[in-house]
Amino acid sequence: MLHRMDHNAEFGRWKAQCLSRADLSRKGSVDEDVVELVQLLNAREQFFTTSSCAGRIVLLDGDINGFAVQKQNRCWLLVTHKPCVKDDVILALKKANGDAVLKFEPFVLHVQCRQLQDAQILAVRSTHGLEVPLSHKGKLMVTEEYIEFLLNIANQKMEENKKRIERFYNCLQHALERETTTNSPVKIKEKNNRPYTHKKKRKPEKAHGECINGEYDKDLENDEDDNPGIGVTIFPKDY
Amino acid sequence: MLHRMDHNAEFGRWKAQCLSRADLSRKGSVDEDVVELVQLLNAREQFFTTSSCAGRIVLLDGDINGFAVQKQNRCWLLVTHKPCVKDDVILALKKANGDAVLKFEPFVLHVQCRQLQDAQILAVRSTHGLEVPLSHKGKLMVTEEYIEFLLNIANQKMEENKKRIERFYNCLQHALERETTTNSPVKIKEKNNRPYTHKKKRKPEKAHGECINGEYDKDLENDEDDNPGIGVTIFPKDY
């Protein structure tokens, strides 16, 4: 194991190297809605972000299991980080010849951390999604009215997702400030995302219970003001 | 920090206490399709399961954001761990007076681990889901033909999910056998679930790229035979 100072220096070099590389993502830049958050993290020597998505609506053409008909760009019929109108989707669907699926994919962020020795990647994601099959073998299976209804929901989720990013940013900022003043490690308060302690009637040590799905239960709860509504997952180093 | 033998004894007592408690889940028992997996884990002194779901189709009545109209049982219109036919859903939808959503929730398992000092909860989940709004203020927004189409997809996902549980069981069994013979820690091989190294053109150290969503990309890939297709997430102790 490396001496702490060596470890810190090595992390710093690694971070500099990674952040200096070209952004190889489809878009080639960080999403507008997470720029501040990414900057907040990258300004701290103990973190750097490896990938992120602010949340997006995507329309994909694939087979019935969600596997793409072809892996080239043609399977992406539409990608947008902004609210979306019916006509955009109707137009994009005309290009579908397989089974098109509309998804809302919420905010996700991967952060490399210096201080978590055994869990160096932090994934931050919201579970507020949608996954809706729309066409089968190129044939539209829903009405235009349904697409409008669905986009209303997707756009509302995008709006809610934006609020969650803001709340997460604020939580993180406070945690970083506390860390600076008290030298205690950064900890984001997460109320509803504990994998098995989210039901009040259960004690944290509760043994095996079937069908306790944190994500689902969270959907049923109203958001509390101090809960960013975003899940934080730690990945082990070699994951 | 506890001495290893004390720690082991304490974990053993905790496990016995937890497993002896009544199962407080809705169903009151472990899902049939994960019984063997749960038994395999609980037979090992270094693990115990805290919750699981083999995968299920659920129909919920909620408001437009997915928050339930009421928290009582009425918001659950249908829950099944078996393939589902159209008439069941049509019948259940008659009870909807809000915005009903059909979900396929894949396999999820939470495991308490003795040996991961800083990451004592392991969540195993597949990302193979569905989340489809069906009605608005009690009014059905899709055709019966669409519901049939959707249930075909949900039932296929359930079938695929079952195969993934089997593959995961086999992977785990081999890992546990290797552990017994070589005394090396249990490690499940996971090809596609790395949070940021799943694109071949990227190096593992690749810096910030926008919209690299592992779950989405995984959907586009064909399953490989040696990949259980299930995500393993480590949670820190106090998560």
Tab-separated table of C-alpha atoms in Angstrom:
chain	number	residue	atom	x	y	z
A	1	MET	CA	0.000	0.000	0.000
A	2	LEU	CA	1.208	3.449	-0.898
A	3	HIS	CA	2.139	6.056	1.650
A	4	ARG	CA	-0.680	8.628	1.914
A	5	MET	CA	1.345	11.453	0.348
A	6	ASP	CA	2.451	9.264	-2.545
A	7	HIS	CA	-1.133	8.139	-2.977
A	8	ASN	CA	-2.379	11.733	-3.041
A	9	ALA	CA	0.261	12.759	-5.578
A	10	GLU	CA	-0.521	9.773	-7.758
A	11	PHE	CA	-4.246	10.503	-7.626
A	12	GLY	CA	-3.502	14.116	-8.614
A	13	ARG	CA	-1.445	13.040	-11.633
A	14	TRP	CA	-4.106	10.557	-12.689
A	15	LYS	CA	-6.817	13.190	-12.364
A	16	ALA	CA	-4.835	15.734	-14.433
A	17	GLN	CA	-4.195	13.146	-17.118
A	18	CYS	CA	-7.854	12.115	-17.294
A	19	LEU	CA	-9.279	15.628	-17.328
A	20	SER	CA	-6.870	16.727	-20.068
A	21	ARG	CA	-8.111	14.060	-22.471
A	22	ALA	CA	-10.628	14.814	-25.180
A	23	ASP	CA	-14.267	14.178	-24.279
A	24	LEU	CA	-15.106	11.121	-26.382
A	25	SER	CA	-18.825	11.182	-25.690
A	26	ARG	CA	-21.372	11.450	-28.486
A	27	LYS	CA	-21.966	15.102	-27.668
A	28	GLY	CA	-18.334	15.892	-26.837
A	29	SER	CA	-19.116	18.063	-23.814
A	30	VAL	CA	-20.650	18.022	-20.357
A	31	ASP	CA	-24.427	18.588	-20.228
A	32	GLU	CA	-25.353	22.174	-19.375
A	33	ASP	CA	-27.439	21.204	-16.336
A	34	VAL	CA	-24.563	19.398	-14.627
A	35	VAL	CA	-21.673	21.719	-15.604
A	36	GLU	CA	-21.705	23.467	-12.210
A	37	LEU	CA	-21.885	20.175	-10.335
A	38	VAL	CA	-19.029	18.709	-12.372
A	39	GLN	CA	-16.963	21.867	-11.783
A	40	LEU	CA	-17.722	21.781	-8.044
A	41	LEU	CA	-16.392	18.225	-7.837
A	42	ASN	CA	-13.406	18.697	-10.126
A	43	ALA	CA	-12.317	21.801	-8.174
A	44	ARG	CA	-11.697	19.520	-5.173
A	45	GLU	CA	-8.407	17.675	-5.239
A	46	GLN	CA	-9.967	14.485	-3.866
A	47	PHE	CA	-12.504	14.014	-6.684
A	48	PHE	CA	-12.880	13.912	-10.414
A	49	THR	CA	-15.851	13.030	-12.583
A	50	THR	CA	-15.514	10.289	-15.173
A	51	SER	CA	-18.925	10.526	-16.832
A	52	SER	CA	-22.288	12.175	-16.419
A	53	CYS	CA	-25.662	12.697	-17.999
A	54	ALA	CA	-28.038	15.431	-16.848
A	55	GLY	CA	-31.047	13.336	-17.843
A	56	ARG	CA	-32.439	12.782	-21.312
A	57	ILE	CA	-35.299	11.522	-23.411
A	58	VAL	CA	-34.175	8.913	-25.942
A	59	LEU	CA	-36.015	7.029	-28.645
A	60	LEU	CA	-34.361	3.798	-29.724
A	61	ASP	CA	-35.081	1.315	-32.438
A	62	GLY	CA	-34.329	-2.223	-31.277
A	63	ASP	CA	-35.705	-5.726	-31.117
A	64	ILE	CA	-38.293	-6.871	-28.616
A	65	ASN	CA	-35.741	-7.436	-25.844
A	66	GLY	CA	-34.320	-3.968	-26.168
A	67	PHE	CA	-31.212	-5.188	-27.997
A	68	ALA	CA	-30.521	-2.965	-30.966
A	69	VAL	CA	-31.160	-4.212	-34.480
A	70	GLN	CA	-27.871	-2.655	-35.455
A	71	LYS	CA	-25.228	-1.138	-33.230
A	72	GLN	CA	-24.620	1.863	-35.503
A	73	ASN	CA	-26.177	5.263	-35.001
A	74	ARG	CA	-29.372	4.268	-36.724
A	75	CYS	CA	-30.686	2.658	-33.553
A	76	TRP	CA	-30.777	6.121	-31.949
A	77	LEU	CA	-33.861	7.765	-33.379
A	78	LEU	CA	-33.880	10.748	-31.019
A	79	VAL	CA	-31.831	12.068	-28.080
A	80	THR	CA	-32.707	15.250	-26.237
A	81	HIS	CA	-31.781	16.880	-22.942
A	82	LYS	CA	-34.598	19.407	-23.332
A	83	PRO	CA	-38.365	18.988	-23.094
A	84	CYS	CA	-39.670	17.261	-26.182
A	85	VAL	CA	-42.794	17.789	-28.312
A	86	LYS	CA	-44.994	15.165	-29.936
A	87	ASP	CA	-44.087	16.059	-33.518
A	88	ASP	CA	-40.378	15.381	-32.890
A	89	VAL	CA	-41.208	11.887	-31.692
A	90	ILE	CA	-43.742	11.191	-34.465
A	91	LEU	CA	-41.150	12.249	-37.059
A	92	ALA	CA	-38.398	10.159	-35.465
A	93	LEU	CA	-40.716	7.140	-35.233
A	94	LYS	CA	-41.125	7.158	-39.018
A	95	LYS	CA	-37.522	5.944	-39.207
A	96	ALA	CA	-38.227	2.968	-36.920
A	97	ASN	CA	-38.332	-0.411	-38.595
A	98	GLY	CA	-37.910	-2.538	-35.472
A	99	ASP	CA	-39.397	-2.141	-31.996
A	100	ALA	CA	-38.988	1.462	-30.905
A	101	VAL	CA	-38.797	2.266	-27.193
A	102	LEU	CA	-39.023	5.677	-25.564
A	103	LYS	CA	-36.952	6.101	-22.419
A	104	PHE	CA	-36.481	8.820	-19.907
A	105	GLU	CA	-33.058	8.319	-18.377
A	106	PRO	CA	-32.513	10.423	-15.256
A	107	PHE	CA	-29.372	12.149	-14.038
A	108	VAL	CA	-26.322	9.941	-13.579
A	109	LEU	CA	-22.822	10.899	-12.478
A	110	HIS	CA	-19.694	8.822	-11.941
A	111	VAL	CA	-17.070	10.227	-9.639
A	112	GLN	CA	-13.586	8.943	-8.940
A	113	CYS	CA	-12.715	9.458	-5.269
A	114	ARG	CA	-9.280	9.553	-3.707
A	115	GLN	CA	-10.298	8.887	-0.144
A	116	LEU	CA	-12.501	5.829	-0.361
A	117	GLN	CA	-9.727	3.265	-0.424
A	118	ASP	CA	-11.826	0.261	-1.293
A	119	ALA	CA	-14.638	1.974	-3.124
A	120	GLN	CA	-13.112	4.425	-5.499
A	121	ILE	CA	-15.967	4.992	-7.860
A	122	LEU	CA	-19.092	6.767	-6.755
A	123	ALA	CA	-22.154	6.574	-8.976
A	124	VAL	CA	-24.872	9.089	-8.358
A	125	ARG	CA	-28.145	8.385	-10.043
A	126	SER	CA	-31.797	9.148	-9.737
A	127	THR	CA	-34.282	6.300	-10.225
A	128	HIS	CA	-36.977	8.422	-11.759
A	129	GLY	CA	-37.206	6.729	-15.191
A	130	LEU	CA	-39.521	5.632	-17.993
A	131	GLU	CA	-39.220	2.780	-20.483
A	132	VAL	CA	-42.099	2.531	-22.917
A	133	PRO	CA	-42.323	0.327	-26.030
A	134	LEU	CA	-44.028	2.319	-28.807
A	135	SER	CA	-43.784	0.319	-32.017
A	136	HIS	CA	-43.496	-3.286	-33.170
A	137	LYS	CA	-41.716	-4.199	-36.422
A	138	GLY	CA	-42.025	-0.584	-37.502
A	139	LYS	CA	-45.765	-0.388	-36.759
A	140	LEU	CA	-46.870	2.217	-34.213
A	141	MET	CA	-48.681	0.499	-31.321
A	142	VAL	CA	-50.049	3.630	-29.605
A	143	THR	CA	-52.045	6.705	-30.602
A	144	GLU	CA	-50.628	10.191	-31.122
A	145	GLU	CA	-52.701	11.229	-28.116
A	146	TYR	CA	-50.807	8.657	-26.028
A	147	ILE	CA	-47.456	9.980	-27.260
A	148	GLU	CA	-48.507	13.463	-26.188
A	149	PHE	CA	-49.592	12.115	-22.778
A	150	LEU	CA	-46.292	10.226	-22.429
A	151	LEU	CA	-44.186	13.256	-23.363
A	152	ASN	CA	-46.012	15.318	-20.753
A	153	ILE	CA	-44.893	12.767	-18.180
A	154	ALA	CA	-41.340	12.593	-19.587
A	155	ASN	CA	-41.068	16.389	-19.604
A	156	GLN	CA	-42.339	16.590	-16.022
A	157	LYS	CA	-39.810	13.972	-14.994
A	158	MET	CA	-37.120	16.040	-16.684
A	159	GLU	CA	-38.258	19.089	-14.716
A	160	GLU	CA	-38.269	17.095	-11.455
A	161	ASN	CA	-34.872	15.654	-12.372
A	162	LYS	CA	-33.499	19.190	-12.753
A	163	LYS	CA	-34.721	20.069	-9.259
A	164	ARG	CA	-33.042	16.945	-7.928
A	165	ILE	CA	-29.744	17.961	-9.543
A	166	GLU	CA	-30.061	21.372	-7.863
A	167	ARG	CA	-30.848	19.803	-4.501
A	168	PHE	CA	-27.965	17.388	-4.920
A	169	TYR	CA	-25.655	20.279	-5.819
A	170	ASN	CA	-26.722	22.143	-2.670
A	171	CYS	CA	-26.290	19.080	-0.460
A	172	LEU	CA	-22.865	18.427	-1.927
A	173	GLN	CA	-21.810	22.050	-1.544
A	174	HIS	CA	-22.811	22.049	2.126
A	175	ALA	CA	-21.052	18.741	2.691
A	176	LEU	CA	-17.880	20.087	1.059
A	177	GLU	CA	-18.042	23.257	3.155
A	178	ARG	CA	-18.466	21.203	6.325
A	179	GLU	CA	-15.519	19.093	5.260
A	180	THR	CA	-13.349	22.183	4.790
A	181	THR	CA	-14.235	23.661	8.177
A	182	THR	CA	-14.341	20.496	10.293
A	183	ASN	CA	-12.057	18.206	8.282
A	184	SER	CA	-14.695	15.457	8.408
A	185	PRO	CA	-15.313	13.289	5.340
A	186	VAL	CA	-17.959	14.296	2.803
A	187	LYS	CA	-21.263	12.579	3.438
A	188	ILE	CA	-24.440	13.269	1.534
A	189	LYS	CA	-27.547	12.748	3.608
A	190	GLU	CA	-29.713	10.187	1.890
A	191	LYS	CA	-33.011	9.382	3.482
A	192	ASN	CA	-34.790	7.085	1.109
A	193	ASN	CA	-32.021	5.275	-0.655
A	194	ARG	CA	-30.926	2.850	1.999
A	195	PRO	CA	-31.158	-0.514	0.365
A	196	TYR	CA	-33.034	-2.154	3.204
A	197	THR	CA	-33.995	0.291	5.922
A	198	HIS	CA	-36.519	2.428	4.105
A	199	LYS	CA	-39.661	1.018	5.672
A	200	LYS	CA	-40.391	2.539	9.029
A	201	LYS	CA	-41.845	-0.641	10.476
A	202	ARG	CA	-38.591	-2.465	9.824
A	203	LYS	CA	-35.520	-2.255	11.959
A	204	PRO	CA	-32.227	-1.790	10.132
A	205	GLU	CA	-31.252	-5.345	11.048
A	206	LYS	CA	-34.423	-6.845	9.591
A	207	ALA	CA	-33.711	-10.171	7.955
A	208	HIS	CA	-34.868	-11.528	4.656
A	209	GLY	CA	-38.082	-10.014	3.363
A	210	GLU	CA	-39.317	-10.611	-0.147
A	211	CYS	CA	-39.907	-7.807	-2.605
A	212	ILE	CA	-38.499	-4.895	-0.709
A	213	ASN	CA	-37.498	-2.789	-3.627
A	214	GLY	CA	-36.072	0.507	-2.500
A	215	GLU	CA	-36.579	2.159	-5.848
A	216	TYR	CA	-40.208	1.269	-6.006
A	217	ASP	CA	-40.925	2.239	-2.443
A	218	LYS	CA	-39.196	5.533	-2.983
A	219	ASP	CA	-41.501	6.290	-5.884
A	220	LEU	CA	-44.428	5.977	-3.535
A	221	GLU	CA	-43.095	8.456	-1.051
A	222	ASN	CA	-43.428	12.158	-1.335
A	223	ASP	CA	-40.164	13.953	-1.699
A	224	GLU	CA	-38.970	15.516	1.462
A	225	ASP	CA	-37.281	18.864	1.224
A	226	ASP	CA	-33.972	17.698	2.585
A	227	ASN	CA	-33.776	14.624	0.390
A	228	PRO	CA	-32.082	15.142	-2.963
A	229	GLY	CA	-33.969	12.092	-4.263
A	230	ILE	CA	-30.841	10.711	-5.817
A	231	GLY	CA	-29.174	7.402	-5.106
A	232	VAL	CA	-25.507	7.237	-4.280
A	233	THR	CA	-23.795	3.945	-4.970
A	234	ILE	CA	-20.227	3.066	-4.141
A	235	PHE	CA	-18.439	0.712	-6.507
A	236	PRO	CA	-15.409	-1.263	-5.396
A	237	LYS	CA	-12.101	-0.359	-6.989
A	238	ASP	CA	-11.946	-3.121	-9.580
A	239	TYR	CA	-15.616	-3.218	-10.401
B	1	MET	CA	-11.844	-2.127	15.550
B	2	LEU	CA	-12.820	-5.598	16.631
B	3	HIS	CA	-10.456	-8.523	16.585
B	4	ARG	CA	-11.255	-10.754	13.575
B	5	MET	CA	-12.557	-13.649	15.696
B	6	ASP	CA	-14.772	-11.344	17.748
B	7	HIS	CA	-15.994	-9.751	14.547
B	8	ASN	CA	-16.818	-13.154	13.049
B	9	ALA	CA	-18.672	-14.248	16.182
B	10	GLU	CA	-20.603	-11.004	16.297
B	11	PHE	CA	-21.559	-11.293	12.626
B	12	GLY	CA	-22.738	-14.863	13.295
B	13	ARG	CA	-24.956	-13.766	16.195
B	14	TRP	CA	-26.371	-10.905	14.152
B	15	LYS	CA	-27.107	-13.223	11.229
B	16	ALA	CA	-28.854	-15.786	13.462
B	17	GLN	CA	-30.948	-13.044	15.047
B	18	CYS	CA	-31.960	-11.592	11.679
B	19	LEU	CA	-32.789	-14.887	10.015
B	20	SER	CA	-34.902	-16.010	12.974
B	21	ARG	CA	-37.223	-13.014	12.673
B	22	ALA	CA	-40.567	-13.226	10.915
B	23	ASP	CA	-40.571	-12.254	7.240
B	24	LEU	CA	-42.446	-8.941	7.259
B	25	SER	CA	-42.771	-8.644	3.500
B	26	ARG	CA	-46.142	-8.370	1.785
B	27	LYS	CA	-45.945	-12.003	0.694
B	28	GLY	CA	-44.296	-13.258	3.885
B	29	SER	CA	-41.868	-15.592	2.127
B	30	VAL	CA	-38.941	-15.674	-0.285
B	31	ASP	CA	-39.874	-15.816	-3.990
B	32	GLU	CA	-39.727	-19.344	-5.410
B	33	ASP	CA	-37.243	-18.430	-8.157
B	34	VAL	CA	-34.640	-17.123	-5.703
B	35	VAL	CA	-35.098	-19.654	-2.869
B	36	GLU	CA	-32.067	-21.700	-3.964
B	37	LEU	CA	-29.924	-18.587	-4.363
B	38	VAL	CA	-30.959	-17.278	-0.946
B	39	GLN	CA	-30.230	-20.686	0.603
B	40	LEU	CA	-26.840	-20.859	-1.133
B	41	LEU	CA	-25.872	-17.511	0.392
B	42	ASN	CA	-27.338	-18.104	3.839
B	43	ALA	CA	-25.557	-21.477	4.081
B	44	ARG	CA	-22.248	-19.562	4.055
B	45	GLU	CA	-21.226	-18.107	7.377
B	46	GLN	CA	-19.941	-14.893	5.773
B	47	PHE	CA	-23.254	-13.889	4.148
B	48	PHE	CA	-26.915	-13.397	4.814
B	49	THR	CA	-29.665	-11.991	2.635
B	50	THR	CA	-31.730	-9.071	3.900
B	51	SER	CA	-34.235	-8.773	1.049
B	52	SER	CA	-34.919	-10.067	-2.424
B	53	CYS	CA	-37.379	-10.057	-5.279
B	54	ALA	CA	-37.220	-12.608	-8.092
B	55	GLY	CA	-38.697	-10.099	-10.528
B	56	ARG	CA	-42.322	-9.089	-10.913
B	57	ILE	CA	-44.928	-7.337	-12.988
B	58	VAL	CA	-46.767	-4.659	-10.996
B	59	LEU	CA	-49.619	-2.350	-11.869
B	60	LEU	CA	-49.848	0.757	-9.714
B	61	ASP	CA	-52.369	3.530	-9.456
B	62	GLY	CA	-50.655	6.834	-8.736
B	63	ASP	CA	-50.428	10.440	-9.789
B	64	ILE	CA	-48.546	11.643	-12.835
B	65	ASN	CA	-45.163	11.664	-11.075
B	66	GLY	CA	-45.497	8.088	-9.939
B	67	PHE	CA	-46.315	9.079	-6.367
B	68	ALA	CA	-49.243	7.051	-5.108
B	69	VAL	CA	-52.633	8.658	-4.646
B	70	GLN	CA	-52.893	6.826	-1.363
B	71	LYS	CA	-50.278	4.802	0.448
B	72	GLN	CA	-52.677	1.992	1.356
B	73	ASN	CA	-53.002	-1.222	-0.586
B	74	ARG	CA	-55.360	0.302	-3.094
B	75	CYS	CA	-52.474	1.789	-5.048
B	76	TRP	CA	-51.336	-1.765	-5.874
B	77	LEU	CA	-53.688	-2.919	-8.601
B	78	LEU	CA	-51.768	-6.064	-9.513
B	79	VAL	CA	-48.571	-7.852	-8.447
B	80	THR	CA	-47.395	-11.068	-10.055
B	81	HIS	CA	-44.177	-13.070	-10.185
B	82	LYS	CA	-45.564	-15.224	-13.005
B	83	PRO	CA	-46.275	-14.400	-16.653
B	84	CYS	CA	-49.364	-12.280	-16.926
B	85	VAL	CA	-52.286	-12.274	-19.395
B	86	LYS	CA	-54.102	-9.275	-20.845
B	87	ASP	CA	-57.411	-9.956	-19.094
B	88	ASP	CA	-55.769	-9.755	-15.641
B	89	VAL	CA	-54.442	-6.302	-16.452
B	90	ILE	CA	-57.677	-5.091	-18.078
B	91	LEU	CA	-59.610	-6.214	-14.996
B	92	ALA	CA	-57.137	-4.587	-12.601
B	93	LEU	CA	-57.173	-1.358	-14.622
B	94	LYS	CA	-60.912	-1.010	-14.005
B	95	LYS	CA	-60.017	-0.194	-10.389
B	96	ALA	CA	-57.672	2.632	-11.429
B	97	ASN	CA	-58.915	6.143	-10.782
B	98	GLY	CA	-55.566	7.921	-11.040
B	99	ASP	CA	-52.658	7.402	-13.426
B	100	ALA	CA	-51.924	3.688	-13.643
B	101	VAL	CA	-48.406	2.551	-14.526
B	102	LEU	CA	-47.294	-0.945	-15.480
B	103	LYS	CA	-43.783	-1.870	-14.369
B	104	PHE	CA	-41.570	-4.837	-14.830
B	105	GLU	CA	-39.152	-4.864	-11.909
B	106	PRO	CA	-36.269	-7.278	-12.413
B	107	PHE	CA	-34.483	-9.456	-9.866
B	108	VAL	CA	-32.990	-7.656	-6.873
B	109	LEU	CA	-31.129	-9.095	-3.898
B	110	HIS	CA	-29.551	-7.447	-0.858
B	111	VAL	CA	-26.824	-9.351	0.909
B	112	GLN	CA	-25.091	-8.547	4.165
B	113	CYS	CA	-21.413	-9.501	3.946
B	114	ARG	CA	-19.020	-10.131	6.806
B	115	GLN	CA	-15.796	-9.685	4.903
B	116	LEU	CA	-16.209	-6.397	3.088
B	117	GLN	CA	-15.204	-4.154	5.955
B	118	ASP	CA	-16.207	-0.864	4.405
B	119	ALA	CA	-18.923	-2.080	2.098
B	120	GLN	CA	-21.087	-4.444	4.031
B	121	ILE	CA	-24.182	-4.457	1.906
B	122	LEU	CA	-24.164	-5.971	-1.531
B	123	ALA	CA	-27.075	-5.221	-3.841
B	124	VAL	CA	-27.503	-7.457	-6.824
B	125	ARG	CA	-29.890	-6.229	-9.441
B	126	SER	CA	-30.648	-6.596	-13.105
B	127	THR	CA	-31.425	-3.447	-15.105
B	128	HIS	CA	-33.845	-5.108	-17.464
B	129	GLY	CA	-36.994	-3.103	-16.611
B	130	LEU	CA	-40.157	-1.507	-17.986
B	131	GLU	CA	-42.143	1.499	-16.787
B	132	VAL	CA	-45.201	2.290	-18.871
B	133	PRO	CA	-47.990	4.772	-18.056
B	134	LEU	CA	-51.320	3.230	-19.109
B	135	SER	CA	-54.107	5.465	-17.846
B	136	HIS	CA	-54.726	9.092	-16.944
B	137	LYS	CA	-57.279	10.069	-14.281
B	138	GLY	CA	-58.810	6.625	-14.602
B	139	LYS	CA	-59.089	6.786	-18.407
B	140	LEU	CA	-57.233	4.114	-20.388
B	141	MET	CA	-54.739	5.772	-22.757
B	142	VAL	CA	-53.797	2.682	-24.791
B	143	THR	CA	-55.617	-0.050	-26.697
B	144	GLU	CA	-56.148	-3.615	-25.500
B	145	GLU	CA	-53.920	-4.674	-28.389
B	146	TYR	CA	-51.138	-2.520	-26.917
B	147	ILE	CA	-51.590	-4.097	-23.482
B	148	GLU	CA	-51.237	-7.521	-25.089
B	149	PHE	CA	-48.091	-6.353	-26.925
B	150	LEU	CA	-46.686	-4.895	-23.693
B	151	LEU	CA	-47.380	-8.045	-21.680
B	152	ASN	CA	-45.587	-10.114	-24.315
B	153	ILE	CA	-42.539	-7.941	-23.707
B	154	ALA	CA	-42.949	-8.044	-19.906
B	155	ASN	CA	-43.333	-11.834	-19.971
B	156	GLN	CA	-40.250	-12.201	-22.167
B	157	LYS	CA	-38.310	-9.986	-19.782
B	158	MET	CA	-39.472	-12.200	-16.935
B	159	GLU	CA	-38.239	-15.266	-18.807
B	160	GLU	CA	-34.882	-13.577	-19.530
B	161	ASN	CA	-34.724	-12.458	-15.890
B	162	LYS	CA	-35.151	-16.088	-14.777
B	163	LYS	CA	-32.214	-17.131	-16.967
B	164	ARG	CA	-30.142	-14.347	-15.432
B	165	ILE	CA	-30.957	-15.579	-11.928
B	166	GLU	CA	-29.825	-19.075	-12.980
B	167	ARG	CA	-26.618	-17.731	-14.509
B	168	PHE	CA	-25.991	-15.631	-11.418
B	169	TYR	CA	-26.592	-18.685	-9.213
B	170	ASN	CA	-24.075	-20.694	-11.252
B	171	CYS	CA	-21.483	-17.906	-11.174
B	172	LEU	CA	-21.913	-17.524	-7.434
B	173	GLN	CA	-21.716	-21.270	-6.830
B	174	HIS	CA	-18.456	-21.488	-8.789
B	175	ALA	CA	-17.062	-18.469	-6.972
B	176	LEU	CA	-17.954	-20.010	-3.607
B	177	GLU	CA	-16.369	-23.321	-4.597
B	178	ARG	CA	-13.198	-21.536	-5.689
B	179	GLU	CA	-13.197	-19.685	-2.404
B	180	THR	CA	-13.449	-22.948	-0.455
B	181	THR	CA	-10.608	-24.625	-2.354
B	182	THR	CA	-8.233	-21.667	-2.770
B	183	ASN	CA	-9.285	-19.470	0.154
B	184	SER	CA	-9.529	-16.462	-2.194
B	185	PRO	CA	-12.370	-13.960	-1.773
B	186	VAL	CA	-15.611	-14.428	-3.698
B	187	LYS	CA	-15.659	-12.403	-6.896
B	188	ILE	CA	-18.402	-12.552	-9.482
B	189	LYS	CA	-17.181	-11.844	-12.985
B	190	GLU	CA	-19.097	-8.905	-14.361
B	191	LYS	CA	-18.388	-7.875	-17.898
B	192	ASN	CA	-20.878	-5.207	-18.763
B	193	ASN	CA	-21.598	-3.532	-15.488
B	194	ARG	CA	-18.521	-1.424	-15.025
B	195	PRO	CA	-19.820	2.044	-14.493
B	196	TYR	CA	-17.485	3.678	-16.955
B	197	THR	CA	-15.358	1.191	-18.838
B	198	HIS	CA	-17.977	-0.512	-20.959
B	199	LYS	CA	-17.127	1.136	-24.266
B	200	LYS	CA	-14.283	-0.584	-25.995
B	201	LYS	CA	-12.871	2.597	-27.470
B	202	ARG	CA	-12.443	4.049	-23.987
B	203	LYS	CA	-9.646	3.264	-21.637
B	204	PRO	CA	-10.603	2.580	-18.023
B	205	GLU	CA	-9.040	5.894	-17.009
B	206	LYS	CA	-11.071	7.886	-19.533
B	207	ALA	CA	-12.034	11.244	-18.102
B	208	HIS	CA	-15.340	13.007	-18.167
B	209	GLY	CA	-17.591	12.017	-21.034
B	210	GLU	CA	-21.216	13.045	-21.194
B	211	CYS	CA	-24.046	10.555	-21.365
B	212	ILE	CA	-22.192	7.346	-20.804
B	213	ASN	CA	-24.966	5.376	-19.247
B	214	GLY	CA	-23.879	1.851	-18.481
B	215	GLU	CA	-27.402	0.550	-18.167
B	216	TYR	CA	-28.443	1.853	-21.508
B	217	ASP	CA	-25.356	0.667	-23.292
B	218	LYS	CA	-25.757	-2.735	-21.759
B	219	ASP	CA	-29.234	-3.020	-23.201
B	220	LEU	CA	-27.741	-2.601	-26.632
B	221	GLU	CA	-25.299	-5.427	-26.233
B	222	ASN	CA	-26.084	-9.042	-26.785
B	223	ASP	CA	-25.772	-11.151	-23.706
B	224	GLU	CA	-22.612	-13.127	-23.577
B	225	ASP	CA	-22.784	-16.615	-22.191
B	226	ASP	CA	-20.447	-15.980	-19.300
B	227	ASN	CA	-22.118	-12.758	-18.229
B	228	PRO	CA	-24.921	-13.140	-15.706
B	229	GLY	CA	-26.305	-9.788	-16.915
B	230	ILE	CA	-26.827	-8.628	-13.377
B	231	GLY	CA	-25.333	-5.602	-11.687
B	232	VAL	CA	-23.542	-5.938	-8.390
B	233	THR	CA	-23.350	-2.805	-6.289
B	234	ILE	CA	-21.492	-2.439	-3.031
B	235	PHE	CA	-22.978	-0.103	-0.453
B	236	PRO	CA	-20.840	1.380	2.294
B	237	LYS	CA	-21.571	0.271	5.832
B	238	ASP	CA	-23.644	3.249	6.912
B	239	TYR	CA	-25.402	3.846	3.643
